[in-house]
Amino acid sequence: AAGVIQSPRHLIKEKRETATLKCYPIPRHDTVYWYQQGPGQDPQFLISFYEKMQSDKGSIPDRFSAQQFSDYHSELNMSSLELGDSALYFCASSPRGGAYEQYFGPGTRLTVT
Amino acid sequence: AQSVAQPEDQVNVAEGNPLTVKCTYSVSGNPYLFWYVQYPNRGLQFLLKYITGDNLVKGSYGFEAEFNKSQTSFHLKKPSALVSDSALYFCAVRDMETSYDKVIFGPGTSLSVIP
């Protein structure tokens, strides 16, 4: 079965640089979520999209932006990177509706040096 | 405010023994509750969920969980632990009255099954 695809899997950037993370949801899943997981921490909800529109927003810094495209893939753009942005970034997808579980991608490990 | 608590950072259990990973929650409305498992350097995998109906729900890999509304708990259980169950377990809640998409995760419990 198809799973959530994230690219790249690993990314190393320097402070003040920009990074773009990509997510390809499971086919026919119309809702995409982004999470940030710091070392030894639980995933923190950043933002979600439904049918290419932002549907909810969590603790996403103003330096970050995201969008969902017509093919339902999503990109998380991170600018002016800081050391504290080093984390695992997960994308998840699901059908619309709170009763549905989320399917997570393998994550992108971002290291900011 | 919505929150999820997992009171134990670490749970150790001998292989073959029953295991319990505890979770309590706080939401303003009716909760949708989930358990996920995370292996090292992997994404979270769905185990089971409670939406409505029978308080005892069964999920993947022999896991089950019991929803207790009066105690606001949703403990994860397995009758006989396997070494391969060793992983990080997250309880999560969705409060549909406050947010359609946002899922609140607990801090996680590291389960070690000792051979």
PDB file of C-alpha atoms in Angstrom:
ATOM      1  CA  ALA A   1       0.000   0.000   0.000  1.00  0.00           C
ATOM      2  CA  ALA A   2       1.141   3.498  -0.767  1.00  0.00           C
ATOM      3  CA  GLY A   3       2.485   5.488   2.148  1.00  0.00           C
ATOM      4  CA  VAL A   4       3.233   9.123   2.835  1.00  0.00           C
ATOM      5  CA  ILE A   5       6.416  10.186   1.093  1.00  0.00           C
ATOM      6  CA  GLN A   6       8.672  12.902   2.415  1.00  0.00           C
ATOM      7  CA  SER A   7      11.733  14.409   0.835  1.00  0.00           C
ATOM      8  CA  PRO A   8      14.486  14.906   1.554  1.00  0.00           C
ATOM      9  CA  ARG A   9      15.021  12.443   4.380  1.00  0.00           C
ATOM     10  CA  HIS A  10      17.972  14.370   5.729  1.00  0.00           C
ATOM     11  CA  LEU A  11      18.874  18.027   5.337  1.00  0.00           C
ATOM     12  CA  ILE A  12      21.765  20.025   6.715  1.00  0.00           C
ATOM     13  CA  LYS A  13      21.567  23.800   6.586  1.00  0.00           C
ATOM     14  CA  GLU A  14      23.430  26.694   8.138  1.00  0.00           C
ATOM     15  CA  LYS A  15      21.915  29.389  10.288  1.00  0.00           C
ATOM     16  CA  ARG A  16      19.920  31.988   8.387  1.00  0.00           C
ATOM     17  CA  GLU A  17      19.535  29.706   5.372  1.00  0.00           C
ATOM     18  CA  THR A  18      16.249  28.528   3.859  1.00  0.00           C
ATOM     19  CA  ALA A  19      14.903  24.998   3.646  1.00  0.00           C
ATOM     20  CA  THR A  20      12.004  23.428   1.765  1.00  0.00           C
ATOM     21  CA  LEU A  21      10.481  20.137   2.854  1.00  0.00           C
ATOM     22  CA  LYS A  22       8.133  18.210   0.614  1.00  0.00           C
ATOM     23  CA  CYS A  23       5.305  15.817   1.402  1.00  0.00           C
ATOM     24  CA  TYR A  24       3.294  13.552  -0.864  1.00  0.00           C
ATOM     25  CA  PRO A  25       0.175  12.233   0.893  1.00  0.00           C
ATOM     26  CA  ILE A  26      -1.481   8.891   0.422  1.00  0.00           C
ATOM     27  CA  PRO A  27      -3.708   8.974  -2.690  1.00  0.00           C
ATOM     28  CA  ARG A  28      -7.276  10.127  -1.951  1.00  0.00           C
ATOM     29  CA  HIS A  29      -6.254  11.609   1.404  1.00  0.00           C
ATOM     30  CA  ASP A  30      -7.402  15.202   1.218  1.00  0.00           C
ATOM     31  CA  THR A  31      -5.939  16.479   4.508  1.00  0.00           C
ATOM     32  CA  VAL A  32      -2.247  17.027   5.176  1.00  0.00           C
ATOM     33  CA  TYR A  33      -0.623  17.857   8.508  1.00  0.00           C
ATOM     34  CA  TRP A  34       2.856  19.009   9.448  1.00  0.00           C
ATOM     35  CA  TYR A  35       4.509  18.255  12.785  1.00  0.00           C
ATOM     36  CA  GLN A  36       7.821  19.125  14.401  1.00  0.00           C
ATOM     37  CA  GLN A  37       9.434  16.676  16.802  1.00  0.00           C
ATOM     38  CA  GLY A  38      12.425  17.798  18.817  1.00  0.00           C
ATOM     39  CA  PRO A  39      14.834  15.296  20.397  1.00  0.00           C
ATOM     40  CA  GLY A  40      13.040  13.285  23.040  1.00  0.00           C
ATOM     41  CA  GLN A  41       9.838  15.267  22.582  1.00  0.00           C
ATOM     42  CA  ASP A  42       6.333  14.589  21.356  1.00  0.00           C
ATOM     43  CA  PRO A  43       5.260  15.797  17.913  1.00  0.00           C
ATOM     44  CA  GLN A  44       4.064  19.384  17.883  1.00  0.00           C
ATOM     45  CA  PHE A  45       1.354  20.304  15.409  1.00  0.00           C
ATOM     46  CA  LEU A  46       2.420  23.043  13.020  1.00  0.00           C
ATOM     47  CA  ILE A  47      -0.242  23.421  10.340  1.00  0.00           C
ATOM     48  CA  SER A  48      -2.798  21.496   8.307  1.00  0.00           C
ATOM     49  CA  PHE A  49      -4.401  21.767   4.885  1.00  0.00           C
ATOM     50  CA  TYR A  50      -7.680  20.509   3.517  1.00  0.00           C
ATOM     51  CA  GLU A  51      -8.368  20.659  -0.198  1.00  0.00           C
ATOM     52  CA  LYS A  52      -5.411  23.021  -0.691  1.00  0.00           C
ATOM     53  CA  MET A  53      -6.628  25.515   1.892  1.00  0.00           C
ATOM     54  CA  GLN A  54      -5.065  26.014   5.302  1.00  0.00           C
ATOM     55  CA  SER A  55      -7.484  24.457   7.760  1.00  0.00           C
ATOM     56  CA  ASP A  56      -5.775  24.796  11.125  1.00  0.00           C
ATOM     57  CA  LYS A  57      -2.660  26.339  12.560  1.00  0.00           C
ATOM     58  CA  GLY A  58      -0.614  25.357  15.560  1.00  0.00           C
ATOM     59  CA  SER A  59       2.714  26.505  16.894  1.00  0.00           C
ATOM     60  CA  ILE A  60       4.248  27.359  13.546  1.00  0.00           C
ATOM     61  CA  PRO A  61       6.801  30.206  13.638  1.00  0.00           C
ATOM     62  CA  ASP A  62       6.222  33.197  11.398  1.00  0.00           C
ATOM     63  CA  ARG A  63       9.469  32.289   9.605  1.00  0.00           C
ATOM     64  CA  PHE A  64       7.756  29.138   8.341  1.00  0.00           C
ATOM     65  CA  SER A  65       5.119  28.913   5.663  1.00  0.00           C
ATOM     66  CA  ALA A  66       3.398  26.032   3.954  1.00  0.00           C
ATOM     67  CA  GLN A  67       1.052  25.328   1.137  1.00  0.00           C
ATOM     68  CA  GLN A  68      -0.744  22.477  -0.553  1.00  0.00           C
ATOM     69  CA  PHE A  69      -0.711  22.210  -4.307  1.00  0.00           C
ATOM     70  CA  SER A  70      -3.274  21.064  -6.862  1.00  0.00           C
ATOM     71  CA  ASP A  71      -1.847  17.532  -6.820  1.00  0.00           C
ATOM     72  CA  TYR A  72      -2.281  17.545  -3.009  1.00  0.00           C
ATOM     73  CA  HIS A  73       1.412  17.474  -2.245  1.00  0.00           C
ATOM     74  CA  SER A  74       2.518  19.974   0.361  1.00  0.00           C
ATOM     75  CA  GLU A  75       5.664  21.962   1.013  1.00  0.00           C
ATOM     76  CA  LEU A  76       6.929  23.457   4.240  1.00  0.00           C
ATOM     77  CA  ASN A  77       9.181  26.457   3.670  1.00  0.00           C
ATOM     78  CA  MET A  78      11.474  27.481   6.483  1.00  0.00           C
ATOM     79  CA  SER A  79      13.453  30.705   6.317  1.00  0.00           C
ATOM     80  CA  SER A  80      16.062  32.378   8.530  1.00  0.00           C
ATOM     81  CA  LEU A  81      16.839  29.018  10.056  1.00  0.00           C
ATOM     82  CA  GLU A  82      17.904  28.921  13.686  1.00  0.00           C
ATOM     83  CA  LEU A  83      19.774  26.246  15.623  1.00  0.00           C
ATOM     84  CA  GLY A  84      16.557  25.494  17.490  1.00  0.00           C
ATOM     85  CA  ASP A  85      14.848  24.492  14.262  1.00  0.00           C
ATOM     86  CA  SER A  86      16.899  21.288  14.224  1.00  0.00           C
ATOM     87  CA  ALA A  87      14.308  18.544  14.560  1.00  0.00           C
ATOM     88  CA  LEU A  88      12.410  15.795  12.818  1.00  0.00           C
ATOM     89  CA  TYR A  89       9.636  17.152  10.631  1.00  0.00           C
ATOM     90  CA  PHE A  90       6.776  14.802   9.945  1.00  0.00           C
ATOM     91  CA  CYS A  91       4.052  15.041   7.411  1.00  0.00           C
ATOM     92  CA  ALA A  92       0.860  13.059   7.887  1.00  0.00           C
ATOM     93  CA  SER A  93      -2.239  12.584   5.807  1.00  0.00           C
ATOM     94  CA  SER A  94      -5.753  11.330   6.324  1.00  0.00           C
ATOM     95  CA  PRO A  95      -9.199  11.508   4.841  1.00  0.00           C
ATOM     96  CA  ARG A  96     -11.174  14.492   6.101  1.00  0.00           C
ATOM     97  CA  GLY A  97     -12.801  13.912   9.457  1.00  0.00           C
ATOM     98  CA  GLY A  98     -11.754  13.795  13.048  1.00  0.00           C
ATOM     99  CA  ALA A  99     -12.455  10.098  13.434  1.00  0.00           C
ATOM    100  CA  TYR A 100      -9.775   9.150  10.966  1.00  0.00           C
ATOM    101  CA  GLU A 101      -6.292   8.254  12.116  1.00  0.00           C
ATOM    102  CA  GLN A 102      -3.312   9.948  10.573  1.00  0.00           C
ATOM    103  CA  TYR A 103      -0.730   8.202   8.454  1.00  0.00           C
ATOM    104  CA  PHE A 104       2.742   9.551   9.030  1.00  0.00           C
ATOM    105  CA  GLY A 105       5.641   9.800   6.650  1.00  0.00           C
ATOM    106  CA  PRO A 106       9.161   8.743   7.641  1.00  0.00           C
ATOM    107  CA  GLY A 107      10.123  12.311   8.447  1.00  0.00           C
ATOM    108  CA  THR A 108      12.795  14.759   7.374  1.00  0.00           C
ATOM    109  CA  ARG A 109      15.648  15.225   9.795  1.00  0.00           C
ATOM    110  CA  LEU A 110      16.758  18.847   9.620  1.00  0.00           C
ATOM    111  CA  THR A 111      20.058  19.813  11.156  1.00  0.00           C
ATOM    112  CA  VAL A 112      20.917  23.499  11.395  1.00  0.00           C
ATOM    113  CA  THR A 113      24.582  24.253  12.044  1.00  0.00           C
TER     114      THR A 113
ATOM    115  CA  ALA B   1      -7.204  23.627  27.427  1.00  0.00           C
ATOM    116  CA  GLN B   2      -6.743  20.264  25.817  1.00  0.00           C
ATOM    117  CA  SER B   3      -3.934  18.129  27.150  1.00  0.00           C
ATOM    118  CA  VAL B   4      -2.677  14.584  27.279  1.00  0.00           C
ATOM    119  CA  ALA B   5      -0.633  13.117  30.093  1.00  0.00           C
ATOM    120  CA  GLN B   6       1.420   9.966  30.086  1.00  0.00           C
ATOM    121  CA  PRO B   7       2.594   9.712  33.673  1.00  0.00           C
ATOM    122  CA  GLU B   8       5.406   7.248  33.009  1.00  0.00           C
ATOM    123  CA  ASP B   9       8.439   8.212  30.948  1.00  0.00           C
ATOM    124  CA  GLN B  10       9.623   4.618  30.943  1.00  0.00           C
ATOM    125  CA  VAL B  11       7.921   1.265  31.372  1.00  0.00           C
ATOM    126  CA  ASN B  12       9.915  -1.937  31.739  1.00  0.00           C
ATOM    127  CA  VAL B  13       8.264  -5.330  31.467  1.00  0.00           C
ATOM    128  CA  ALA B  14       9.501  -8.876  31.092  1.00  0.00           C
ATOM    129  CA  GLU B  15       8.749 -10.695  27.870  1.00  0.00           C
ATOM    130  CA  GLY B  16       5.532 -12.674  28.161  1.00  0.00           C
ATOM    131  CA  ASN B  17       4.142 -10.507  30.947  1.00  0.00           C
ATOM    132  CA  PRO B  18       1.167  -8.188  30.463  1.00  0.00           C
ATOM    133  CA  LEU B  19       1.951  -4.546  29.795  1.00  0.00           C
ATOM    134  CA  THR B  20       0.090  -1.318  30.448  1.00  0.00           C
ATOM    135  CA  VAL B  21       0.982   2.137  29.197  1.00  0.00           C
ATOM    136  CA  LYS B  22      -1.070   4.826  30.888  1.00  0.00           C
ATOM    137  CA  CYS B  23      -2.748   7.854  29.359  1.00  0.00           C
ATOM    138  CA  THR B  24      -5.088  10.483  30.758  1.00  0.00           C
ATOM    139  CA  TYR B  25      -6.564  13.379  28.857  1.00  0.00           C
ATOM    140  CA  SER B  26      -8.377  16.662  29.293  1.00  0.00           C
ATOM    141  CA  VAL B  27     -10.694  18.065  26.630  1.00  0.00           C
ATOM    142  CA  SER B  28     -13.736  20.278  26.670  1.00  0.00           C
ATOM    143  CA  GLY B  29     -15.886  18.050  24.487  1.00  0.00           C
ATOM    144  CA  ASN B  30     -16.089  14.403  23.580  1.00  0.00           C
ATOM    145  CA  PRO B  31     -12.618  13.093  22.807  1.00  0.00           C
ATOM    146  CA  TYR B  32     -11.367  11.124  19.883  1.00  0.00           C
ATOM    147  CA  LEU B  33      -8.457   9.115  21.305  1.00  0.00           C
ATOM    148  CA  PHE B  34      -5.568   7.454  19.515  1.00  0.00           C
ATOM    149  CA  TRP B  35      -2.461   5.434  20.255  1.00  0.00           C
ATOM    150  CA  TYR B  36       0.600   5.586  18.029  1.00  0.00           C
ATOM    151  CA  VAL B  37       3.930   3.764  18.211  1.00  0.00           C
ATOM    152  CA  GLN B  38       7.276   5.126  17.055  1.00  0.00           C
ATOM    153  CA  TYR B  39      10.355   3.038  16.386  1.00  0.00           C
ATOM    154  CA  PRO B  40      13.772   4.757  16.285  1.00  0.00           C
ATOM    155  CA  ASN B  41      14.169   7.132  13.354  1.00  0.00           C
ATOM    156  CA  ARG B  42      10.751   6.208  12.001  1.00  0.00           C
ATOM    157  CA  GLY B  43       7.431   7.960  11.647  1.00  0.00           C
ATOM    158  CA  LEU B  44       4.534   7.296  13.968  1.00  0.00           C
ATOM    159  CA  GLN B  45       2.384   4.253  13.248  1.00  0.00           C
ATOM    160  CA  PHE B  46      -1.272   4.059  14.167  1.00  0.00           C
ATOM    161  CA  LEU B  47      -2.204   1.338  16.673  1.00  0.00           C
ATOM    162  CA  LEU B  48      -5.838   1.904  17.631  1.00  0.00           C
ATOM    163  CA  LYS B  49      -8.480   4.505  18.322  1.00  0.00           C
ATOM    164  CA  TYR B  50     -11.609   5.196  20.325  1.00  0.00           C
ATOM    165  CA  ILE B  51     -14.301   7.263  18.687  1.00  0.00           C
ATOM    166  CA  THR B  52     -17.529   5.975  20.168  1.00  0.00           C
ATOM    167  CA  GLY B  53     -19.168   2.739  21.225  1.00  0.00           C
ATOM    168  CA  ASP B  54     -17.548  -0.115  23.097  1.00  0.00           C
ATOM    169  CA  ASN B  55     -15.083   1.143  25.676  1.00  0.00           C
ATOM    170  CA  LEU B  56     -12.622  -1.641  24.891  1.00  0.00           C
ATOM    171  CA  VAL B  57     -10.998  -1.234  21.514  1.00  0.00           C
ATOM    172  CA  LYS B  58      -8.652  -3.653  19.828  1.00  0.00           C
ATOM    173  CA  GLY B  59      -5.881  -2.663  17.497  1.00  0.00           C
ATOM    174  CA  SER B  60      -2.788  -3.795  15.690  1.00  0.00           C
ATOM    175  CA  TYR B  61      -0.203  -6.279  16.974  1.00  0.00           C
ATOM    176  CA  GLY B  62      -2.445  -7.564  19.770  1.00  0.00           C
ATOM    177  CA  PHE B  63      -2.778  -4.221  21.542  1.00  0.00           C
ATOM    178  CA  GLU B  64      -6.006  -3.013  23.102  1.00  0.00           C
ATOM    179  CA  ALA B  65      -7.072   0.025  25.059  1.00  0.00           C
ATOM    180  CA  GLU B  66      -9.880   0.816  27.442  1.00  0.00           C
ATOM    181  CA  PHE B  67     -11.687   4.126  27.402  1.00  0.00           C
ATOM    182  CA  ASN B  68     -12.815   5.239  30.855  1.00  0.00           C
ATOM    183  CA  LYS B  69     -14.837   8.422  30.699  1.00  0.00           C
ATOM    184  CA  SER B  70     -15.127   8.964  34.451  1.00  0.00           C
ATOM    185  CA  GLN B  71     -11.386   8.686  34.925  1.00  0.00           C
ATOM    186  CA  THR B  72     -10.616  10.410  31.583  1.00  0.00           C
ATOM    187  CA  SER B  73      -8.191   7.635  30.808  1.00  0.00           C
ATOM    188  CA  PHE B  74      -7.285   5.576  27.763  1.00  0.00           C
ATOM    189  CA  HIS B  75      -4.676   3.045  28.886  1.00  0.00           C
ATOM    190  CA  LEU B  76      -2.930   0.851  26.335  1.00  0.00           C
ATOM    191  CA  LYS B  77      -2.622  -2.842  27.171  1.00  0.00           C
ATOM    192  CA  LYS B  78      -1.292  -6.090  25.816  1.00  0.00           C
ATOM    193  CA  PRO B  79      -1.722  -9.492  27.488  1.00  0.00           C
ATOM    194  CA  SER B  80       1.744 -10.793  26.621  1.00  0.00           C
ATOM    195  CA  ALA B  81       4.618  -8.478  25.741  1.00  0.00           C
ATOM    196  CA  LEU B  82       7.151  -9.200  23.008  1.00  0.00           C
ATOM    197  CA  VAL B  83      10.699  -7.890  22.772  1.00  0.00           C
ATOM    198  CA  SER B  84       9.692  -6.363  19.429  1.00  0.00           C
ATOM    199  CA  ASP B  85       7.128  -4.198  21.246  1.00  0.00           C
ATOM    200  CA  SER B  86       9.990  -2.110  22.619  1.00  0.00           C
ATOM    201  CA  ALA B  87       9.397   1.375  21.232  1.00  0.00           C
ATOM    202  CA  LEU B  88       8.065   4.831  22.047  1.00  0.00           C
ATOM    203  CA  TYR B  89       4.298   5.035  22.530  1.00  0.00           C
ATOM    204  CA  PHE B  90       2.244   8.178  22.142  1.00  0.00           C
ATOM    205  CA  CYS B  91      -1.307   8.762  23.264  1.00  0.00           C
ATOM    206  CA  ALA B  92      -3.145  11.451  21.311  1.00  0.00           C
ATOM    207  CA  VAL B  93      -6.473  13.247  21.499  1.00  0.00           C
ATOM    208  CA  ARG B  94      -8.618  15.220  19.118  1.00  0.00           C
ATOM    209  CA  ASP B  95     -11.142  17.638  20.588  1.00  0.00           C
ATOM    210  CA  MET B  96     -13.590  18.246  17.786  1.00  0.00           C
ATOM    211  CA  GLU B  97     -15.239  21.123  19.636  1.00  0.00           C
ATOM    212  CA  THR B  98     -12.109  23.257  19.559  1.00  0.00           C
ATOM    213  CA  SER B  99     -10.206  22.146  16.474  1.00  0.00           C
ATOM    214  CA  TYR B 100     -11.091  20.002  13.523  1.00  0.00           C
ATOM    215  CA  ASP B 101      -7.545  19.006  12.668  1.00  0.00           C
ATOM    216  CA  LYS B 102      -5.280  19.592  15.626  1.00  0.00           C
ATOM    217  CA  VAL B 103      -4.133  16.478  17.406  1.00  0.00           C
ATOM    218  CA  ILE B 104      -2.564  16.809  20.825  1.00  0.00           C
ATOM    219  CA  PHE B 105       0.086  14.233  21.612  1.00  0.00           C
ATOM    220  CA  GLY B 106       1.202  13.123  25.031  1.00  0.00           C
ATOM    221  CA  PRO B 107       4.894  13.275  25.935  1.00  0.00           C
ATOM    222  CA  GLY B 108       5.415   9.634  25.077  1.00  0.00           C
ATOM    223  CA  THR B 109       6.293   6.530  27.073  1.00  0.00           C
ATOM    224  CA  SER B 110       9.325   4.457  26.264  1.00  0.00           C
ATOM    225  CA  LEU B 111       8.521   0.774  26.571  1.00  0.00           C
ATOM    226  CA  SER B 112      11.311  -1.730  27.097  1.00  0.00           C
ATOM    227  CA  VAL B 113      10.484  -5.413  26.974  1.00  0.00           C
ATOM    228  CA  ILE B 114      13.213  -7.425  28.605  1.00  0.00           C
ATOM    229  CA  PRO B 115      13.951 -10.921  27.262  1.00  0.00           C
TER     230      PRO B 115
END
